[in-house]
Amino acid sequence: MASRGARWAAGATAAVCMLLLLGPGASGAGSPLTAQALPDRVATWNICNPCGGSGHDHGRATEIAAYAPQVIGLQEACVRDVEQIRDHLEEAYGLVYRVEYGSVLRNWNRCGGLPWRPGGYGQAILSAAPMTDRVSVEYPDGGSEDRGYLAVTTLVGGRPARVFNTHLAERRQAQVRAGQVRVLAAEVARHDRAIVLGDFNAAPHAPELAPMWALATDTDPGCRPPAASADADAEACTATTDWNSKFDYVFLRGITPRTHHIGPSPHSDHHLLHTDLNRPR
């Protein structure tokens, strides 16, 4: 595996190249991002905490700016870090996002702050369009750490969609994740047009993900549950982590994907995953 320094250089080069390709709308030279800019692109990213260090939030903002998604779900997100990312996106790149938080912990060790006023930790959703009907739910059993999901309604591809962002229990806690997926899937099933972003901490063939596969399709064209095809294989799914596992998903319900991209990051042990969606005719 390449060193983090080498990965940083590669990631920074890729981000700069993407900014040049995307042009002034993404580089900050043009007008701020509006609900009409890159309206069909959504993304998910576990930004890793602790993966701190000087300049990491600015580096994360640069990576997000390189793709300029309409909506991005962040996991392992401290409120203070997201505030810095959001501010840098606007100040350096002209990308203006609204933000909603789904904090499930108040944690001084992770997020700083005063011992009696620790920072919020959990999920966040950034959206270029306004968000409504925010719901933040903590799972009844979080496993070794409190976990939950955040849901909002916003415009994606010119139409309203219910967007969920979640982070499930850690890798060795499959039984806990099974209960969490049941809670999440019951809510997703209420919506005909839904996007579920997040770190599920489970490979596609994991039994606990079955309720999600019954409702939605992941954007990775090579990634399907084993029951979907006799040839289905976890190896067909592109890895989204430094340890070569597929843990991060963009599940779509009532929406079809057009493209799918995963970019390794020097700022996290998870890769930033984004997808462009087909617009309904």
XYZ file of C-alpha atoms in Angstrom:
281
model
C 0.000 0.000 0.000
C 1.341 3.451 -0.862
C 2.367 5.760 1.984
C -0.073 8.452 3.073
C 2.391 11.071 1.770
C 2.447 9.500 -1.673
C -1.335 9.185 -1.647
C -1.611 12.849 -0.651
C 0.463 13.906 -3.654
C -1.593 11.712 -5.990
C -4.853 12.957 -4.523
C -3.844 16.596 -4.718
C -2.780 16.190 -8.347
C -6.080 14.500 -9.192
C -8.060 17.247 -7.482
C -6.242 19.986 -9.370
C -6.758 18.166 -12.659
C -10.467 17.782 -11.956
C -10.795 21.480 -11.133
C -9.144 22.369 -14.439
C -11.476 20.012 -16.303
C -14.604 21.299 -14.587
C -13.754 24.914 -15.309
C -14.538 28.180 -13.524
C -17.799 26.994 -11.993
C -15.828 24.597 -9.812
C -12.617 26.586 -9.435
C -14.113 29.569 -7.651
C -13.539 31.972 -10.546
C -17.206 31.940 -11.494
C -20.498 32.514 -9.731
C -21.480 30.519 -6.619
C -22.991 27.079 -6.991
C -26.738 27.179 -7.424
C -29.408 24.503 -7.410
C -28.945 24.259 -11.184
C -25.186 23.517 -11.104
C -24.263 19.841 -11.587
C -27.808 19.008 -10.505
C -27.561 15.278 -11.180
C -24.434 14.515 -9.112
C -24.542 13.036 -5.606
C -21.700 11.808 -3.424
C -20.875 10.071 -0.168
C -17.691 10.216 1.898
C -16.610 8.978 5.302
C -14.118 11.754 6.060
C -12.454 9.731 8.849
C -12.211 10.796 12.455
C -9.577 10.609 13.719
C -7.676 11.380 10.526
C -6.846 14.919 11.556
C -3.899 17.138 10.917
C -3.219 20.642 9.746
C -5.037 21.551 6.554
C -7.120 18.393 6.330
C -10.439 20.237 6.206
C -9.143 22.519 3.446
C -7.878 19.433 1.608
C -11.255 17.751 1.999
C -12.958 20.853 0.655
C -10.637 20.779 -2.361
C -11.597 17.167 -3.072
C -15.312 17.962 -2.833
C -14.859 21.028 -5.040
C -13.187 18.907 -7.699
C -16.486 17.085 -8.222
C -18.964 19.772 -7.035
C -21.864 17.418 -6.293
C -25.375 18.728 -5.871
C -25.595 16.706 -2.639
C -22.920 15.030 -0.538
C -23.348 12.967 2.616
C -20.451 13.025 5.096
C -19.930 10.453 7.838
C -17.667 10.617 10.921
C -18.239 14.348 10.698
C -17.618 16.841 13.487
C -19.750 19.968 13.249
C -16.677 22.214 13.504
C -14.904 20.335 10.705
C -17.952 20.546 8.432
C -18.220 24.275 9.129
C -14.615 24.727 7.979
C -15.157 22.575 4.903
C -18.297 24.489 3.998
C -16.626 27.877 4.531
C -13.608 26.883 2.433
C -15.839 25.604 -0.376
C -17.457 29.021 -0.567
C -14.407 31.203 0.013
C -11.909 29.325 -2.159
C -14.140 27.793 -4.833
C -17.358 29.803 -4.907
C -19.424 26.735 -4.034
C -22.306 27.612 -1.736
C -23.884 24.759 0.188
C -26.609 24.487 2.786
C -25.887 22.031 5.596
C -27.906 19.820 7.921
C -26.401 17.859 10.791
C -27.306 14.477 12.221
C -25.038 14.371 15.252
C -25.416 11.296 17.453
C -22.603 12.047 19.908
C -21.189 14.976 21.845
C -17.541 14.028 21.990
C -14.694 16.211 23.227
C -11.960 13.723 22.263
C -13.180 13.453 18.678
C -14.483 16.929 17.986
C -12.853 19.275 20.478
C -14.635 22.015 22.344
C -14.781 22.463 26.088
C -15.145 19.387 28.310
C -18.611 20.569 29.315
C -19.485 21.616 25.761
C -18.065 18.979 23.412
C -18.497 19.063 19.659
C -21.222 17.248 17.740
C -20.245 14.093 15.838
C -22.169 11.984 13.327
C -23.530 12.686 9.845
C -23.910 15.829 7.741
C -25.556 16.548 4.388
C -24.408 19.402 2.161
C -26.848 20.428 -0.562
C -26.758 23.193 -3.143
C -30.562 23.364 -3.052
C -32.623 24.084 0.066
C -33.418 21.139 2.319
C -36.682 20.524 4.124
C -38.261 17.964 6.456
C -35.012 17.169 8.271
C -35.132 14.064 10.457
C -32.235 12.818 12.591
C -32.688 9.331 14.066
C -30.426 7.474 16.464
C -30.613 3.702 16.061
C -31.959 1.850 19.121
C -28.705 -0.132 19.256
C -25.599 1.604 17.963
C -23.185 -1.169 18.843
C -19.875 -0.016 20.287
C -20.700 3.610 19.440
C -23.936 5.522 18.916
C -24.981 5.489 15.250
C -27.937 6.844 13.298
C -29.220 8.338 10.063
C -30.050 11.814 8.805
C -32.768 12.401 6.188
C -33.825 15.486 4.232
C -35.857 16.326 1.150
C -34.096 18.338 -1.545
C -33.897 18.758 -5.317
C -31.801 16.258 -7.243
C -31.966 16.243 -11.016
C -34.624 18.941 -10.888
C -37.039 16.837 -8.831
C -37.551 16.362 -5.092
C -35.877 13.315 -3.582
C -35.636 11.994 -0.058
C -31.935 11.797 0.789
C -30.650 9.610 3.629
C -27.163 9.581 5.104
C -26.108 6.849 7.522
C -23.174 5.186 9.234
C -23.768 1.656 10.490
C -22.101 -0.230 13.345
C -18.515 -1.377 13.091
C -17.329 -4.291 10.972
C -17.510 -7.060 13.568
C -21.039 -6.138 14.659
C -23.168 -7.719 11.920
C -26.092 -8.492 14.204
C -26.287 -4.863 15.317
C -26.124 -3.683 11.702
C -28.989 -6.022 10.800
C -31.242 -4.216 13.273
C -30.075 -0.820 12.013
C -30.761 -1.746 8.374
C -34.284 -2.835 9.283
C -34.941 0.570 10.869
C -33.476 2.429 7.892
C -35.151 0.289 5.214
C -38.577 0.733 6.791
C -38.231 4.484 6.364
C -36.728 4.307 2.856
C -39.637 2.108 1.752
C -42.025 5.004 2.398
C -40.527 6.982 -0.510
C -40.781 6.274 -4.227
C -37.775 8.475 -5.012
C -34.940 8.073 -2.524
C -31.144 8.250 -2.354
C -29.384 6.452 0.498
C -25.788 7.519 1.090
C -23.403 6.155 3.641
C -20.828 3.876 5.159
C -22.576 0.560 5.801
C -19.461 -1.168 7.194
C -20.448 -4.311 5.290
C -19.596 -5.911 1.959
C -22.425 -6.248 -0.596
C -22.929 -9.971 0.046
C -23.413 -9.450 3.808
C -26.803 -10.878 4.875
C -27.688 -7.808 6.927
C -27.852 -5.668 3.765
C -30.646 -7.768 2.229
C -33.451 -5.316 3.184
C -31.641 -2.502 1.355
C -31.030 -4.591 -1.758
C -34.748 -5.461 -1.796
C -35.590 -1.749 -2.035
C -32.810 -0.121 -4.018
C -29.839 -0.571 -6.360
C -26.266 0.545 -5.743
C -24.707 2.830 -8.355
C -21.714 0.559 -8.934
C -22.696 -1.316 -12.129
C -20.600 -4.325 -11.144
C -21.991 -4.519 -7.649
C -25.127 -6.525 -6.998
C -26.229 -8.848 -4.196
C -25.322 -12.531 -4.744
C -28.962 -13.520 -5.248
C -29.269 -11.158 -8.227
C -27.072 -13.284 -10.447
C -25.398 -16.652 -10.382
C -22.173 -14.844 -11.312
C -22.504 -12.147 -8.664
C -19.295 -11.818 -6.712
C -18.054 -9.379 -4.109
C -14.891 -9.031 -6.218
C -16.964 -7.342 -8.945
C -17.565 -4.356 -6.680
C -15.010 -1.561 -6.725
C -13.380 -1.110 -3.323
C -14.163 2.111 -1.463
C -11.641 1.801 1.385
C -7.883 1.636 1.868
C -8.249 -2.011 2.942
C -9.844 -2.962 -0.403
C -13.414 -3.455 0.799
C -16.650 -2.097 -0.602
C -18.279 -0.438 2.450
C -19.640 2.811 0.960
C -22.846 2.974 -1.058
C -25.148 5.213 -3.036
C -28.382 3.216 -3.035
C -31.025 4.517 -5.447
C -34.776 3.926 -5.319
C -36.850 5.180 -8.247
C -33.725 6.773 -9.778
C -31.192 5.306 -12.227
C -27.441 6.014 -12.312
C -25.532 7.255 -15.342
C -21.902 7.214 -14.180
C -19.998 6.015 -11.134
C -16.606 7.186 -9.842
C -14.463 6.368 -6.791
C -11.403 8.453 -5.961
C -8.832 7.434 -3.303
C -8.164 10.214 -0.813
C -5.105 11.372 1.130
C -7.444 12.753 3.807
C -9.395 9.637 4.749
C -9.198 5.852 4.814
C -12.414 5.853 2.743
C -12.654 7.008 -0.868
C -14.948 9.761 -2.085
C -17.673 8.110 -4.167
C -19.802 10.142 -6.548
C -22.357 9.298 -9.192
C -24.227 11.166 -11.892
C -27.879 10.287 -12.278
C -30.155 9.937 -15.264
C -32.857 12.555 -15.488
C -36.396 11.226 -15.910
C -37.855 11.808 -19.361
